[in-house]
Coordinates of C-alpha atoms in Angstrom, one line a residue:
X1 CA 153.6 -123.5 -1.4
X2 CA 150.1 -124.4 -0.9
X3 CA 148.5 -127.5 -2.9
X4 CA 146.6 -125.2 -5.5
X5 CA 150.0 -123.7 -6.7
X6 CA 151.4 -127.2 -7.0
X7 CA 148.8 -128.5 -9.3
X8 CA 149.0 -125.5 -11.5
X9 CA 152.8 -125.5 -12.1
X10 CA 152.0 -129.1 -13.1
X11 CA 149.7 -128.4 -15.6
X12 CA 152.0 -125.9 -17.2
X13 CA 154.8 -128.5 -17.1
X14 CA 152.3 -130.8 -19.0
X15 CA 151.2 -127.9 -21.0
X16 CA 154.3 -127.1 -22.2
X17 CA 155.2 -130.7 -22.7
X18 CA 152.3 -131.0 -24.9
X19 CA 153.1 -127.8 -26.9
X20 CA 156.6 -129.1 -27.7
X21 CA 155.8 -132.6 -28.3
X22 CA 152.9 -131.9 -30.4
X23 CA 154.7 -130.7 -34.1
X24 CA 156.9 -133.1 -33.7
X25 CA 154.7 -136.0 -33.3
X26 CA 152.5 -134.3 -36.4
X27 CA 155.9 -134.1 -38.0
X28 CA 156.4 -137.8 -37.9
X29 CA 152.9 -138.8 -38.7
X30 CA 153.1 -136.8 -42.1
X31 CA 156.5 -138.1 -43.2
X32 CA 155.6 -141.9 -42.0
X33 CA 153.2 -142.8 -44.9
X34 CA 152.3 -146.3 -43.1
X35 CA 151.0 -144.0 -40.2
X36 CA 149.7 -141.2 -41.9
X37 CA 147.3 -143.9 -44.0
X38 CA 147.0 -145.9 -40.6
X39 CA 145.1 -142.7 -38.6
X40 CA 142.9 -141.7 -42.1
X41 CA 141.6 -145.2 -42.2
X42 CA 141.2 -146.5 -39.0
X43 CA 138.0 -144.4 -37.6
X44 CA 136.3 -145.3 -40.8
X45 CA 136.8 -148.8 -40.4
X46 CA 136.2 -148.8 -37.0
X47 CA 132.7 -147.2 -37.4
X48 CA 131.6 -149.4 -40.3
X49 CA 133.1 -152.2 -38.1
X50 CA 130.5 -151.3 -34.9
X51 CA 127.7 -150.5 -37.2
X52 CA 128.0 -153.7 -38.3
X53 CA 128.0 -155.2 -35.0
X54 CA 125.1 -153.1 -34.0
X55 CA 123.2 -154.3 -37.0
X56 CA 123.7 -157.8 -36.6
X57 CA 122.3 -157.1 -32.9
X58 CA 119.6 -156.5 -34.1
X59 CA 118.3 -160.2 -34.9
X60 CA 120.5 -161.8 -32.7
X61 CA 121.2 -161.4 -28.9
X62 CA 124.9 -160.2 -28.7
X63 CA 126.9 -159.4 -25.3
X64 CA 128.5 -156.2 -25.6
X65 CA 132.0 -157.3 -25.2
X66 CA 131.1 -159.9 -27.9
X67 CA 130.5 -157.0 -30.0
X68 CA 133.5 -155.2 -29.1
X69 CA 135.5 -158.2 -29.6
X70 CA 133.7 -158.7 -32.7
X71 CA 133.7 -155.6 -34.3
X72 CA 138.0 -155.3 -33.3
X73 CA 138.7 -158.5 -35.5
X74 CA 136.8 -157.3 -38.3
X75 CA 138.6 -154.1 -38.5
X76 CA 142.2 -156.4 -38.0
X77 CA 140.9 -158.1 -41.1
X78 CA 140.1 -155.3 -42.8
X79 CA 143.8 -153.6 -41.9
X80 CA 145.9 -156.9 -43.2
X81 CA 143.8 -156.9 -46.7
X82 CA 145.0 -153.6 -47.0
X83 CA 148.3 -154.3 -46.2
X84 CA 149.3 -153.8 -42.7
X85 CA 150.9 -156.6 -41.5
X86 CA 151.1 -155.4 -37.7
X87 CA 148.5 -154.4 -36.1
X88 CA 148.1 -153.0 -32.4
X89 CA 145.0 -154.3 -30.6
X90 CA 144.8 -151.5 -28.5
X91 CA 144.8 -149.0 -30.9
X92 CA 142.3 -150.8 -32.5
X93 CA 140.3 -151.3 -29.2
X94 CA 140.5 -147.5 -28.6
X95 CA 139.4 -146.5 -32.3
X96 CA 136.2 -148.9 -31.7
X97 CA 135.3 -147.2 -28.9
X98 CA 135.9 -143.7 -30.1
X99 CA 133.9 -144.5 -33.0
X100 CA 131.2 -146.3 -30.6
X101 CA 130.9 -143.2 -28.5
X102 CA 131.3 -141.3 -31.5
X103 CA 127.9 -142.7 -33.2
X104 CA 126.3 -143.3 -29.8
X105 CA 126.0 -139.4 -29.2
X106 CA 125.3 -138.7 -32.9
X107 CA 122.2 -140.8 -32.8
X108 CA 123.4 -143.0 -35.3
X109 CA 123.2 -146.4 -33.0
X110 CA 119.6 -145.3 -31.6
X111 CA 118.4 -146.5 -35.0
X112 CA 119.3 -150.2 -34.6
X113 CA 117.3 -151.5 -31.5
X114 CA 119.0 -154.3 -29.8
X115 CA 118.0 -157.7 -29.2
X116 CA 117.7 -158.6 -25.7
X117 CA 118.1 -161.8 -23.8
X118 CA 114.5 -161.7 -23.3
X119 CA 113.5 -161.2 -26.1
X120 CA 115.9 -164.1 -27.7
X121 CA 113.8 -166.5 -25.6
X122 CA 110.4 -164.8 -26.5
X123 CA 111.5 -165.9 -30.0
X124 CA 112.3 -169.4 -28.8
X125 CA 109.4 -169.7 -26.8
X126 CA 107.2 -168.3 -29.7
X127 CA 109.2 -170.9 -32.0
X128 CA 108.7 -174.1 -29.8
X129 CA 105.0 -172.9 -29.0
X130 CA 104.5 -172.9 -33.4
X131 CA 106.3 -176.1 -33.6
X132 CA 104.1 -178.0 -31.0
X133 CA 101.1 -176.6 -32.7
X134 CA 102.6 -178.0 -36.5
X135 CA 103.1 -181.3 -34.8
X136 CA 99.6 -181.6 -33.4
X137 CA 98.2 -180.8 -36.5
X138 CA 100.7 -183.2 -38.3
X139 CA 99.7 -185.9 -35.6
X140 CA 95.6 -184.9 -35.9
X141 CA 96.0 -185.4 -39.6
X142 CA 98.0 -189.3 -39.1
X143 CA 95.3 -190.4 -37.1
X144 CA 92.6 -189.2 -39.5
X145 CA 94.3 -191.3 -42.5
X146 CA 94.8 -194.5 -40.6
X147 CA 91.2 -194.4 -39.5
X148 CA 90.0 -193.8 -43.3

């Protein structure tokens, strides 16, 4: 027995795991309400949960993983107002980035440009330069009333 043959009889052993696994896992889902609601729900609010993020990147400088984390407690939130009082942070992890990836290569993301470090301290920059120039004027116009 040579490698190849060895790596197909495994993927027909997990091919045929799969195949009798699969209707009974759908089984389960369908008569577990809790987990039927759970897997309709929790791409939707994953999504609006990293649109979010990505929108409030737009003004503000955010790390990625900030987002990420972020974005997962604001779908937790979203899970225990509806109800679920245990929530998995993986699953919710995994959901955020399905439904990062999923917007990411459906163009939806491209819309929001991000904020960049540099770009934060061009802001600041810009800021301190507009404040310097208000006090200047402020000071110019002090010195022009105590001389009057």
């Amino acid at each position: 027995m040579n490698v190849q043959n060895i790596s197909e009889a495994i993927v027909a052993i997990v091919v045929a795991i799969i195949g009798v696994v699969t209707p009974y896992l759908a089984k389960f889902i369908k008569s577990n309400k809790t987990a039927q609601t759970l897997v309709d729900i929790l791409p939707t609010l994953a999504k609006d949960a990293v649109v979010a993020m990505q929108k409030l990147g737009v003004t503000t400088y955010i790390e990625g993983e900030v987002k990420k984390s972020k974005a997962g407690k604001i779908v937790e939130a979203a899970l225990k107002n509806l109800g679920f009082t245990e929530t998995d942070e993986t699953t919710i992890t995994n959901a955020i980035e399905s439904a990062y990836a999923s917007l990411t290569a459906d163009g939806t993301l491209a819309t929001y440009m991000q904020a960049t470090a540099e770009t934060e301290a061009e802001k600041k920059a810009a800021e301190l330069k507009q404040a310097q120039a208000d006090l200047a004027t402020a000071q110019a116009k002090v010195t022009s009333l105590t001389q009057a």
